[in-house]
mmCIF file of C-alpha atoms in Angstrom:
data_model
loop_
_atom_site.group_PDB
_atom_site.id
_atom_site.type_symbol
_atom_site.label_atom_id
_atom_site.label_comp_id
_atom_site.label_asym_id
_atom_site.label_seq_id
_atom_site.Cartn_x
_atom_site.Cartn_y
_atom_site.Cartn_z
ATOM 1 C CA MET A 70 -61.663 -55.383 -19.675
ATOM 2 C CA LYS A 71 -59.763 -52.042 -19.699
ATOM 3 C CA THR A 72 -57.876 -53.112 -22.905
ATOM 4 C CA LEU A 73 -61.593 -54.098 -24.842
ATOM 5 C CA LYS A 74 -62.819 -50.350 -23.592
ATOM 6 C CA THR A 75 -59.779 -49.049 -25.078
ATOM 7 C CA VAL A 76 -60.037 -50.890 -28.368
ATOM 8 C CA PHE A 77 -63.976 -49.994 -28.389
ATOM 9 C CA ALA A 78 -63.417 -46.325 -27.629
ATOM 10 C CA PHE A 79 -60.944 -45.976 -30.463
ATOM 11 C CA ALA A 80 -63.145 -48.083 -33.132
ATOM 12 C CA LEU A 81 -65.781 -45.386 -32.391
ATOM 13 C CA ALA A 82 -63.942 -42.549 -32.971
ATOM 14 C CA ALA A 83 -62.665 -43.543 -36.079
ATOM 15 C CA ALA A 84 -66.565 -44.376 -37.289
ATOM 16 C CA LEU A 85 -67.509 -41.558 -36.135
ATOM 17 C CA VAL A 86 -64.481 -40.076 -38.117
ATOM 18 C CA LEU A 87 -65.445 -41.772 -41.222
ATOM 19 C CA SER A 88 -68.760 -40.831 -40.874
ATOM 20 C CA LEU A 89 -68.048 -37.486 -40.796
ATOM 21 C CA ASN A 90 -65.363 -37.604 -43.473
ATOM 22 C CA LEU A 91 -68.386 -39.491 -45.658
ATOM 23 C CA THR A 92 -70.714 -36.516 -44.781
ATOM 24 C CA ALA A 93 -68.383 -33.955 -45.566
ATOM 25 C CA PHE A 94 -67.631 -35.412 -48.996
ATOM 26 C CA ALA A 95 -71.476 -35.993 -49.659
ATOM 27 C CA GLU A 96 -72.219 -32.344 -50.037
ATOM 28 C CA SER A 97 -70.780 -30.157 -52.495
ATOM 29 C CA LEU A 98 -68.407 -27.326 -51.288
ATOM 30 C CA PRO A 99 -70.411 -23.951 -51.242
ATOM 31 C CA ILE A 100 -69.167 -20.615 -52.766
ATOM 32 C CA GLY A 101 -70.426 -17.468 -51.528
ATOM 33 C CA ILE A 102 -71.410 -14.792 -54.420
ATOM 34 C CA PRO A 103 -73.366 -11.639 -54.108
ATOM 35 C CA ASP A 104 -77.003 -11.948 -54.295
ATOM 36 C CA ASP A 105 -77.731 -8.346 -55.646
ATOM 37 C CA GLY A 106 -78.267 -7.891 -59.696
ATOM 38 C CA THR A 107 -75.389 -7.447 -61.725
ATOM 39 C CA ASN A 108 -73.074 -8.373 -58.863
ATOM 40 C CA LEU A 109 -74.758 -11.657 -58.708
ATOM 41 C CA SER A 110 -73.546 -11.656 -62.329
ATOM 42 C CA ARG A 111 -69.827 -11.040 -61.795
ATOM 43 C CA GLY A 112 -69.966 -13.516 -58.806
ATOM 44 C CA ILE A 113 -70.871 -16.020 -61.829
ATOM 45 C CA LYS A 114 -68.450 -15.123 -64.206
ATOM 46 C CA LEU A 115 -65.410 -15.061 -62.156
ATOM 47 C CA LEU A 116 -66.239 -18.150 -61.070
ATOM 48 C CA GLU A 117 -66.538 -19.315 -65.034
ATOM 49 C CA THR A 118 -63.073 -17.609 -65.517
ATOM 50 C CA ALA A 119 -62.037 -19.935 -62.468
ATOM 51 C CA GLY A 120 -63.001 -23.140 -64.049
ATOM 52 C CA LEU A 121 -64.995 -23.972 -61.881
ATOM 53 C CA ILE A 122 -68.669 -23.732 -63.854
ATOM 54 C CA THR A 123 -69.829 -23.533 -67.398
ATOM 55 C CA VAL A 124 -72.654 -20.417 -68.264
ATOM 56 C CA ASP A 125 -74.868 -20.044 -71.222
ATOM 57 C CA PRO A 126 -72.814 -17.728 -73.514
ATOM 58 C CA GLU A 127 -76.527 -15.957 -74.231
ATOM 59 C CA ALA A 128 -76.550 -14.520 -70.851
ATOM 60 C CA GLY A 129 -73.678 -11.798 -71.624
ATOM 61 C CA TYR A 130 -72.128 -9.930 -68.921
ATOM 62 C CA THR A 131 -75.412 -10.350 -66.464
ATOM 63 C CA PRO A 132 -75.940 -14.464 -66.269
ATOM 64 C CA GLU A 133 -78.353 -15.651 -63.234
ATOM 65 C CA ILE A 134 -78.257 -18.806 -61.811
ATOM 66 C CA ALA A 135 -80.225 -20.098 -64.207
ATOM 67 C CA ASP A 136 -77.856 -19.601 -66.450
ATOM 68 C CA ILE A 137 -75.271 -21.886 -64.690
ATOM 69 C CA THR A 138 -75.020 -24.580 -67.655
ATOM 70 C CA GLY A 139 -72.698 -27.082 -65.860
ATOM 71 C CA TYR A 140 -70.697 -27.775 -62.522
ATOM 72 C CA LEU A 141 -66.801 -28.973 -63.736
ATOM 73 C CA TYR A 142 -66.362 -29.167 -59.877
ATOM 74 C CA ASP A 143 -68.309 -30.029 -56.938
ATOM 75 C CA VAL A 144 -69.522 -26.802 -55.851
ATOM 76 C CA GLU A 145 -72.418 -25.209 -55.350
ATOM 77 C CA VAL A 146 -72.819 -21.311 -55.830
ATOM 78 C CA THR A 147 -74.670 -19.993 -53.096
ATOM 79 C CA PRO A 148 -76.289 -15.897 -53.171
ATOM 80 C CA VAL A 149 -75.248 -14.014 -49.921
ATOM 81 C CA GLN A 150 -75.944 -10.532 -48.882
ATOM 82 C CA ALA A 151 -73.123 -9.072 -50.109
ATOM 83 C CA ASN A 152 -72.373 -7.006 -46.688
ATOM 84 C CA THR A 153 -72.127 -10.552 -45.017
ATOM 85 C CA LEU A 154 -69.685 -12.512 -47.075
ATOM 86 C CA PRO A 155 -66.645 -11.008 -45.432
ATOM 87 C CA SER A 156 -67.847 -11.922 -41.857
ATOM 88 C CA THR A 157 -68.872 -15.711 -43.193
ATOM 89 C CA LEU A 158 -66.209 -16.242 -45.582
ATOM 90 C CA ALA A 159 -65.296 -19.310 -42.806
ATOM 91 C CA ASP A 160 -68.672 -20.863 -43.716
ATOM 92 C CA PHE A 161 -68.092 -21.142 -47.626
ATOM 93 C CA GLY A 162 -65.297 -23.043 -49.337
ATOM 94 C CA ALA A 163 -64.708 -19.168 -50.727
ATOM 95 C CA SER A 164 -66.470 -16.466 -51.485
ATOM 96 C CA THR A 165 -66.678 -13.557 -54.180
ATOM 97 C CA ILE A 166 -66.163 -10.279 -52.592
ATOM 98 C CA ASN A 167 -65.877 -6.883 -54.053
ATOM 99 C CA GLY A 168 -63.453 -3.952 -52.556
ATOM 100 C CA THR A 169 -66.258 -2.248 -50.665
ATOM 101 C CA TYR A 170 -66.711 -4.634 -48.225
ATOM 102 C CA ALA A 171 -63.228 -6.275 -48.761
ATOM 103 C CA ILE A 172 -61.297 -3.460 -47.277
ATOM 104 C CA PRO A 173 -62.577 -3.076 -43.549
ATOM 105 C CA PHE A 174 -61.691 -6.640 -43.379
ATOM 106 C CA GLY A 175 -58.123 -6.273 -44.350
ATOM 107 C CA LEU A 176 -58.791 -8.307 -47.997
ATOM 108 C CA ILE A 177 -55.801 -7.499 -50.464
ATOM 109 C CA PRO A 178 -56.313 -8.744 -53.696
ATOM 110 C CA SER A 179 -52.481 -9.685 -55.024
ATOM 111 C CA ARG A 180 -52.186 -10.948 -51.233
ATOM 112 C CA ASP A 181 -55.072 -12.823 -50.377
ATOM 113 C CA GLY A 182 -57.359 -13.543 -53.607
ATOM 114 C CA LEU A 183 -57.741 -17.041 -55.498
ATOM 115 C CA ILE A 184 -58.314 -15.388 -58.621
ATOM 116 C CA ILE A 185 -59.020 -11.691 -59.255
ATOM 117 C CA GLU A 186 -61.932 -10.288 -62.034
ATOM 118 C CA LYS A 187 -60.233 -8.785 -64.978
ATOM 119 C CA GLN A 188 -61.587 -5.008 -65.710
ATOM 120 C CA SER A 189 -59.984 -4.928 -69.342
ATOM 121 C CA GLU A 190 -62.935 -6.485 -71.387
ATOM 122 C CA ASP A 191 -63.431 -5.080 -75.038
ATOM 123 C CA GLY A 192 -65.359 -2.492 -75.328
ATOM 124 C CA ASP A 193 -67.234 -0.567 -72.990
ATOM 125 C CA ASN A 194 -66.436 -1.794 -69.548
ATOM 126 C CA PRO A 195 -69.835 -2.708 -68.040
ATOM 127 C CA TYR A 196 -68.466 -2.820 -64.486
ATOM 128 C CA VAL A 197 -66.780 0.838 -64.337
ATOM 129 C CA ASN A 198 -68.320 3.074 -61.385
ATOM 130 C CA ILE A 199 -69.596 6.243 -62.996
ATOM 131 C CA ILE A 200 -70.563 9.740 -61.294
ATOM 132 C CA ALA A 201 -74.555 10.019 -61.888
ATOM 133 C CA ALA A 202 -76.978 12.742 -62.866
ATOM 134 C CA ARG A 203 -80.187 13.404 -63.969
ATOM 135 C CA ALA A 204 -80.458 13.410 -68.209
ATOM 136 C CA GLU A 205 -81.084 16.741 -67.794
ATOM 137 C CA ASP A 206 -78.129 17.702 -65.663
ATOM 138 C CA ALA A 207 -75.453 15.481 -67.941
ATOM 139 C CA GLU A 208 -73.884 18.650 -69.492
ATOM 140 C CA ASN A 209 -74.271 20.657 -66.085
ATOM 141 C CA GLU A 210 -70.678 22.776 -66.418
ATOM 142 C CA LEU A 211 -70.966 22.668 -62.574
ATOM 143 C CA TYR A 212 -71.243 18.687 -62.487
ATOM 144 C CA GLN A 213 -68.398 18.684 -65.199
ATOM 145 C CA THR A 214 -66.066 20.422 -63.623
ATOM 146 C CA ILE A 215 -66.524 17.587 -60.449
ATOM 147 C CA VAL A 216 -65.985 15.053 -62.852
ATOM 148 C CA LYS A 217 -62.576 16.614 -64.282
ATOM 149 C CA ALA A 218 -61.580 17.246 -60.822
ATOM 150 C CA TYR A 219 -62.021 13.475 -59.996
ATOM 151 C CA GLN A 220 -60.537 12.540 -63.188
ATOM 152 C CA THR A 221 -56.938 13.968 -61.853
ATOM 153 C CA GLN A 222 -53.999 12.615 -61.463
ATOM 154 C CA ALA A 223 -54.196 13.609 -57.699
ATOM 155 C CA VAL A 224 -57.338 11.731 -57.598
ATOM 156 C CA ALA A 225 -55.792 8.236 -58.758
ATOM 157 C CA GLU A 226 -52.869 8.440 -56.769
ATOM 158 C CA PHE A 227 -55.366 8.753 -53.757
ATOM 159 C CA LEU A 228 -57.295 5.671 -55.161
ATOM 160 C CA LEU A 229 -54.011 3.366 -55.666
ATOM 161 C CA VAL A 230 -52.272 4.489 -52.171
ATOM 162 C CA ASN A 231 -55.196 4.729 -49.743
ATOM 163 C CA TYR A 232 -57.296 1.702 -51.355
ATOM 164 C CA GLU A 233 -54.218 -0.613 -51.670
ATOM 165 C CA GLU A 234 -55.312 -2.452 -55.072
ATOM 166 C CA ALA A 235 -59.073 -2.540 -53.878
ATOM 167 C CA PHE A 236 -60.127 -0.051 -55.915
ATOM 168 C CA PHE A 237 -58.441 1.380 -59.576
ATOM 169 C CA PRO A 238 -59.087 4.631 -61.029
ATOM 170 C CA ALA A 239 -61.081 4.252 -64.234
ATOM 171 C CA PHE A 240 -59.500 6.928 -66.403
ATOM 172 C CA ASP A 241 -56.023 7.674 -67.911
ATOM 173 C CA TYR A 242 -53.412 8.739 -65.312
ATOM 174 C CA LYS A 243 -49.913 8.172 -65.081
ATOM 175 C CA ASP A 244 -48.305 4.828 -63.544
ATOM 176 C CA GLU A 245 -45.440 7.425 -61.409
ATOM 177 C CA ILE A 246 -46.684 7.357 -58.222
ATOM 178 C CA THR A 247 -45.189 10.039 -55.139
ATOM 179 C CA LEU A 248 -48.238 10.106 -53.268
ATOM 180 C CA THR A 249 -47.191 8.471 -49.547
ATOM 181 C CA LYS A 250 -49.469 6.622 -47.360
ATOM 182 C CA GLU A 251 -49.310 9.527 -44.758
ATOM 183 C CA GLU A 252 -50.039 11.775 -47.113
ATOM 184 C CA ALA A 253 -53.128 9.990 -48.196
ATOM 185 C CA GLN A 254 -53.600 9.943 -44.597
ATOM 186 C CA GLU A 255 -53.433 13.703 -44.783
ATOM 187 C CA ILE A 256 -55.894 14.110 -47.409
ATOM 188 C CA VAL A 257 -58.291 12.028 -45.545
ATOM 189 C CA GLU A 258 -58.586 14.288 -42.733
ATOM 190 C CA TYR A 259 -58.739 17.281 -45.196
ATOM 191 C CA SER A 260 -61.731 19.842 -44.060
ATOM 192 C CA SER A 261 -63.231 22.554 -46.462
ATOM 193 C CA PRO A 262 -64.724 25.521 -45.716
ATOM 194 C CA LYS A 263 -68.326 25.327 -46.416
ATOM 195 C CA LYS A 264 -69.342 29.271 -46.570
ATOM 196 C CA GLY A 265 -69.521 31.278 -49.947
ATOM 197 C CA LYS A 266 -69.419 27.990 -51.747
ATOM 198 C CA THR A 267 -72.534 26.058 -54.200
ATOM 199 C CA VAL A 268 -73.039 23.048 -51.862
ATOM 200 C CA VAL A 269 -73.974 19.853 -54.960
ATOM 201 C CA LYS A 270 -75.187 16.825 -52.638
ATOM 202 C CA VAL A 271 -73.580 13.327 -53.672
ATOM 203 C CA GLY A 272 -75.269 10.440 -52.814
ATOM 204 C CA VAL A 273 -72.943 7.080 -52.311
ATOM 205 C CA CYS A 274 -73.196 3.819 -50.539
ATOM 206 C CA GLY A 275 -70.667 1.846 -48.342
ATOM 207 C CA ALA A 276 -67.809 2.570 -46.151
ATOM 208 C CA ASN A 277 -64.775 3.766 -48.820
ATOM 209 C CA ASN A 278 -65.799 7.261 -49.813
ATOM 210 C CA ASP A 279 -62.577 9.110 -48.794
ATOM 211 C CA GLN A 280 -61.514 9.870 -52.216
ATOM 212 C CA TRP A 281 -64.102 12.931 -52.189
ATOM 213 C CA GLN A 282 -61.578 14.290 -50.128
ATOM 214 C CA ALA A 283 -59.260 14.183 -52.383
ATOM 215 C CA VAL A 284 -61.541 15.678 -54.983
ATOM 216 C CA GLN A 285 -62.268 18.386 -52.910
ATOM 217 C CA LYS A 286 -58.750 19.073 -52.029
ATOM 218 C CA VAL A 287 -58.780 19.321 -56.001
ATOM 219 C CA LEU A 288 -61.617 21.766 -56.479
ATOM 220 C CA ASP A 289 -60.482 24.233 -53.911
ATOM 221 C CA GLU A 290 -57.094 23.894 -55.248
ATOM 222 C CA GLN A 291 -58.783 25.246 -58.459
ATOM 223 C CA ASP A 292 -60.828 27.490 -56.708
ATOM 224 C CA ALA A 293 -63.808 26.418 -58.541
ATOM 225 C CA GLY A 294 -66.305 27.640 -55.179
ATOM 226 C CA ILE A 295 -67.748 24.117 -54.852
ATOM 227 C CA TYR A 296 -68.366 22.169 -51.366
ATOM 228 C CA ILE A 297 -69.510 18.575 -51.967
ATOM 229 C CA GLU A 298 -71.667 17.501 -49.359
ATOM 230 C CA LEU A 299 -71.702 13.475 -49.211
ATOM 231 C CA VAL A 300 -75.356 12.005 -48.410
ATOM 232 C CA GLU A 301 -74.939 8.643 -47.074
ATOM 233 C CA PHE A 302 -77.439 5.727 -47.804
ATOM 234 C CA ASP A 303 -77.631 2.411 -46.349
ATOM 235 C CA ALA A 304 -78.973 0.374 -49.235
ATOM 236 C CA TYR A 305 -78.086 0.593 -53.040
ATOM 237 C CA ASN A 306 -81.762 0.495 -54.228
ATOM 238 C CA LEU A 307 -81.654 4.205 -52.794
ATOM 239 C CA PRO A 308 -79.383 6.473 -54.351
ATOM 240 C CA ASN A 309 -80.733 6.665 -57.431
ATOM 241 C CA GLU A 310 -84.311 6.795 -56.453
ATOM 242 C CA ALA A 311 -83.086 9.873 -54.418
ATOM 243 C CA LEU A 312 -81.040 11.554 -57.405
ATOM 244 C CA ASN A 313 -84.486 11.165 -59.990
ATOM 245 C CA ALA A 314 -86.452 12.670 -56.948
ATOM 246 C CA GLY A 315 -84.476 15.506 -56.948
ATOM 247 C CA GLU A 316 -83.429 14.837 -53.362
ATOM 248 C CA ILE A 317 -79.509 14.604 -54.340
ATOM 249 C CA ASP A 318 -77.494 16.588 -57.253
ATOM 250 C CA LEU A 319 -75.467 13.388 -58.024
ATOM 251 C CA ASN A 320 -74.380 9.821 -57.016
ATOM 252 C CA ALA A 321 -71.387 8.022 -57.171
ATOM 253 C CA PHE A 322 -72.035 4.324 -55.830
ATOM 254 C CA GLN A 323 -72.603 1.747 -58.873
ATOM 255 C CA HIS A 324 -71.500 0.495 -61.976
ATOM 256 C CA LYS A 325 -72.855 0.960 -65.418
ATOM 257 C CA ALA A 326 -74.617 -2.202 -65.764
ATOM 258 C CA TYR A 327 -76.360 -1.571 -62.067
ATOM 259 C CA LEU A 328 -77.118 1.784 -63.390
ATOM 260 C CA LYS A 329 -78.568 0.484 -66.665
ATOM 261 C CA ASN A 330 -80.674 -2.593 -64.980
ATOM 262 C CA ASP A 331 -81.789 -0.469 -61.729
ATOM 263 C CA ALA A 332 -83.336 2.856 -64.249
ATOM 264 C CA GLU A 333 -84.772 0.428 -66.596
ATOM 265 C CA ALA A 334 -86.242 -1.223 -63.951
ATOM 266 C CA ASN A 335 -87.874 1.607 -62.272
ATOM 267 C CA GLY A 336 -88.208 4.221 -65.296
ATOM 268 C CA TYR A 337 -85.518 6.710 -63.813
ATOM 269 C CA ASP A 338 -84.243 9.089 -66.387
ATOM 270 C CA VAL A 339 -80.589 9.119 -64.487
ATOM 271 C CA VAL A 340 -77.110 8.818 -67.090
ATOM 272 C CA ALA A 341 -74.032 8.559 -66.343
ATOM 273 C CA ILE A 342 -71.448 11.366 -66.738
ATOM 274 C CA GLY A 343 -68.392 10.408 -65.553
ATOM 275 C CA ASP A 344 -66.015 7.273 -65.359
ATOM 276 C CA THR A 345 -64.503 6.938 -61.693
ATOM 277 C CA LEU A 346 -62.720 3.846 -60.505
ATOM 278 C CA ILE A 347 -63.114 -0.103 -60.989
ATOM 279 C CA ALA A 348 -63.466 -2.463 -57.770
ATOM 280 C CA PRO A 349 -62.319 -6.180 -58.956
ATOM 281 C CA LEU A 350 -64.465 -9.017 -57.548
ATOM 282 C CA THR A 351 -61.750 -11.405 -56.037
ATOM 283 C CA LEU A 352 -62.379 -14.736 -54.630
ATOM 284 C CA TYR A 353 -61.462 -15.350 -51.785
ATOM 285 C CA SER A 354 -60.958 -18.048 -49.116
ATOM 286 C CA GLU A 355 -60.005 -19.020 -45.320
ATOM 287 C CA LYS A 356 -59.665 -22.687 -46.018
ATOM 288 C CA PHE A 357 -57.700 -22.716 -49.361
ATOM 289 C CA ASP A 358 -54.717 -20.833 -50.208
ATOM 290 C CA SER A 359 -54.795 -21.081 -53.937
ATOM 291 C CA LEU A 360 -57.555 -21.982 -56.944
ATOM 292 C CA ASP A 361 -55.918 -25.772 -57.200
ATOM 293 C CA ALA A 362 -56.501 -27.048 -53.713
ATOM 294 C CA LEU A 363 -59.860 -25.431 -53.782
ATOM 295 C CA LYS A 364 -60.691 -27.820 -56.758
ATOM 296 C CA ALA A 365 -58.596 -30.593 -55.606
ATOM 297 C CA ALA A 366 -61.117 -30.003 -52.109
ATOM 298 C CA ALA A 367 -64.392 -30.009 -54.370
ATOM 299 C CA GLY A 368 -63.663 -32.750 -56.655
ATOM 300 C CA LYS A 369 -63.523 -32.566 -60.413
ATOM 301 C CA LEU A 370 -67.173 -33.562 -61.624
ATOM 302 C CA GLY A 371 -67.532 -35.907 -65.116
#
């Protein structure tokens, strides 16, 4: 009787495992992408580059879910709130995450990424981040001084060293980097006196804005008499609204494509006045260590 019970238990366990396996393979492998505007489009384009899906070429740089024309592998593209993608990575086969949210979770593109978004597109790159101003202030000498301070070798080196591949300068800089991690940390902790300077309020989003400490240090070394006051917003739809309303002087949180769409949708008279950085979108996974492994698990269609 004991032997029969044992055999029955093994049979039941085997049937359960088989059932679970069949259920797992019956479902498409979920792939998370940001659900916000152009970042959703970037996620779709990256999955196209990865060879997982096909996309209507007429959609250009800004495809939507409806523009996905085919699935080459058994995956399900799932839009998710961007800031939750790192913490929910285990719930997906993989997710496309930008540097703003990847950095706090210790994700490094070259080490952890399955594929990294290429930023060197022909022509004007729509995913380059910018400093924005009201159109009437585009040539403001004070604001242009800030742009020039940002686009210096000192800030370029800070971006490369402090953010470890998550951000890259979107302006000309020398490849030779002399800044150390210790020196970058000193810049993070840099404190500038406000008294006697012209205050310029700059709207930002997210947790990664330490580069403005480097910009402030450059301005102080130039004796520019400018004090950068960061105004933090907790949602991407707010900085352009505040800038357009005159509540802040500049903002620096978005790429060109996002500004274009947001300004057109809301009638904002806001323009880009200088390039800052590029934050490539990267496909990460906790389950698979390569794109080939992900494809093998998903299974090819057709």
